[in-house]
Amino acid sequence: MCSFTADLMLFEEASKYFEKLEEISSRLEMIDLLEQMIKNVGKDEIRALVYFTEGVVAPAFDGIEMGIAEKLAEEAIANATGYEKGVVAADFKKSGDLGSTAESMTSKSKLVRMVHNKFTINEVFAVFRKIARTNGSGSKDTKVKLMSELIAASSGIEARYVVRFALGQLRLGAGDATLMEALSKAKTGSRDAKADIENAYNLCSDLGHVAEVLFDGGIDAVKRFKVSIFKPIRPALAERMPTAQEIIAKMNGECSLESKYDGIRVQVHMDKKSKRVEIFSRRQERITEMFPDIVDAALHEISANEVIFDGEAIAYDDNTGEYHHFQETMQRKRKHGIEEKSVELPLHVFIFDVMYIDGKDMINETYEKRRQTLENMLPKEGMLRPTGRIITMDPKAFDKYFDEVVGAGLEGVIAKDIRAPYVAGARKFSWIKMKRSYKGELSDTLDLVVIGYYLGKGSRTSFNFGGLLCATYNNETDMFESVSRLGTGFSEAQMQKLEKALRAIKTKGKPARVLANIEPDFWVEPKYVVTIRADEITRSPMHTCGSTDGKDGTGYALRFPRLVSDGIRDDKGPDDATTTHEVISMFKDQKRIALHGE
Ligand code: ATP
């Protein structure tokens, strides 16, 4: 592999950028550095560089992962350096980071080092792709062999990033929004093209591909981006409001009021001619194999030849016809025992949007036109069915419909602007949700990003875990802002699991995209999301959530927060967390409800 190519970026050079990125403490500096790095690669390398920086071998929808666990990486380091596995494991125990262990052991390798021909980022990336594609019997040995060859030919710093990348622990801290801003600056000289890049990304969920188009055809090519089948679209999301009056006022006239089903969001792509169906999750992961029944229904129930649609899959009881709770439906998201579960928990998929049909991109058509298309392509009573809905501009009719659907066991309603396009990848007021939980304590649960954790005291010392520091995502500044310290609601098993997961992503200092005034015992890469319920949102001088919004720098915090998710939410990433602006509007709603007793 290692032929020296003068024009191409060497992995060693990329590693030096990664090292600097890790040390940077401001987002703006991070953008500058990423910009420099992007300017130093050509159009044949930008895809690999983007994936490297994102810490992935391929976009989520490709469904390929490295499949390298710590034990396997330890074995590869041992093979590559001539040390016993036990020595590697002992060094790892001390360093807490297998990347650093790989670096130090490579530097004092017992083996005769191969002549270190420098390799390029594309060459390293090709090996990673090969490792990721190695499956089936004997794959473990092949993976170890490929990894150890790569480590054996690496310099210390390269070995550090090879191992961290393989384990999914790169910790560079650059999110997609930061990367898009850097791409815009590198290629157009200003941040202004970020919106076009983001728009293209929302239509295909593949930033590596968008970057390649940008390098190849410039920003005009990016602007011409269209939806394409089998590339998932980033989902449209809903804002929240607490009353029918406010929602109808915001909709400016008639709206379509749909039932909100609490199940699993599925985006289905179907091409009848090739009999191909793919199903993508809310985070664009490929989940096709988990739902053979949806694949079958998509091929047989839809009258179109080619389609992309958005829906919610929900399990029901075949005897009573009643819909199951979310937790029950979630059991259908599994890797084993798929057929048995599909008999035990049959599904209905309630379809609420169609984004592409028979060669036509529907994204910019009005909601009402998309809805008519959707109704026309579905049978009356199939496994796939349109969401229930009424059209109204009357708050009384709104409330009556809300009560009916909640009475029937559903989660609430989503009002939709009948004139709006499908707003991919954004939470906008063209969809507004109102849930039954809004009538209770704090209007909704929050999905927060873990940015740090505390050591245990007293009885908890055995796991060294004493709670989490959690943040909202500020999607305007692309920063994570602290909002709550969470110490309760954990079971022992959860504490152990959380501590293990967080220990693996500890960072040296506060990550560049974190805004916080308080110091946890350990900072971690903002990666994991947990769901929290609280009694109330309060103003707080301690927390930074929303602190840059007003004049006095006071932030927002949660009163009596407790964990309600079963540990980490693997269906949500940090950019899907509750935003700062949502917390501010929940705070305002809560005040209004208290004042008017609504
Ligand atoms: P939540 O936890 O409230 O579902 P979320 O962040 O996952 O929030 P939102 O966009 O805020 O997602 O709420 C809309 C979600 O509700 C969609 O992601 C979808 O999974 C689900 N849903 C259920 N019924 C509908 C419907 N009729 N129209 C759109 N989305 C629906």
PDB file of C-alpha atoms in Angstrom, residues 261 297 300-303 323 348-351 371-389:
ATOM      1  CA  TYR A 261     -48.616   7.781  17.384  1.00  0.00           C
ATOM      2  CA  ALA A 297     -46.269  -4.387   2.750  1.00  0.00           C
ATOM      3  CA  HIS A 300     -47.494  -5.124  -2.175  1.00  0.00           C
ATOM      4  CA  GLU A 301     -49.772  -2.450  -0.788  1.00  0.00           C
ATOM      5  CA  ILE A 302     -48.523   0.692  -2.510  1.00  0.00           C
ATOM      6  CA  SER A 303     -49.804   1.535  -5.949  1.00  0.00           C
ATOM      7  CA  TYR A 323     -52.116  -0.086  20.372  1.00  0.00           C
ATOM      8  CA  HIS A 348     -49.360  -0.878  11.578  1.00  0.00           C
ATOM      9  CA  VAL A 349     -47.389   1.844   9.877  1.00  0.00           C
ATOM     10  CA  PHE A 350     -49.179   5.169   9.943  1.00  0.00           C
ATOM     11  CA  ILE A 351     -47.885   7.147   7.008  1.00  0.00           C
ATOM     12  CA  ARG A 371     -51.191  14.206   1.609  1.00  0.00           C
ATOM     13  CA  GLN A 372     -53.463  13.646  -1.416  1.00  0.00           C
ATOM     14  CA  THR A 373     -50.644  11.724  -3.126  1.00  0.00           C
ATOM     15  CA  LEU A 374     -50.204   9.612  -0.011  1.00  0.00           C
ATOM     16  CA  GLU A 375     -53.907   8.792   0.276  1.00  0.00           C
ATOM     17  CA  ASN A 376     -54.070   7.885  -3.406  1.00  0.00           C
ATOM     18  CA  MET A 377     -51.201   5.410  -3.199  1.00  0.00           C
ATOM     19  CA  LEU A 378     -52.531   3.483  -0.171  1.00  0.00           C
ATOM     20  CA  PRO A 379     -55.277   0.879   0.183  1.00  0.00           C
ATOM     21  CA  LYS A 380     -58.093   1.670   2.611  1.00  0.00           C
ATOM     22  CA  GLU A 381     -57.289  -0.991   5.205  1.00  0.00           C
ATOM     23  CA  GLY A 382     -53.758  -2.318   4.901  1.00  0.00           C
ATOM     24  CA  MET A 383     -50.835  -2.701   7.213  1.00  0.00           C
ATOM     25  CA  LEU A 384     -49.820   0.683   5.847  1.00  0.00           C
ATOM     26  CA  ARG A 385     -52.415   3.350   6.434  1.00  0.00           C
ATOM     27  CA  PRO A 386     -52.623   7.128   6.449  1.00  0.00           C
ATOM     28  CA  THR A 387     -52.504   8.878   9.829  1.00  0.00           C
ATOM     29  CA  GLY A 388     -55.912   9.886  11.193  1.00  0.00           C
ATOM     30  CA  ARG A 389     -56.617  13.597  10.784  1.00  0.00           C
TER      31      ARG A 389
END
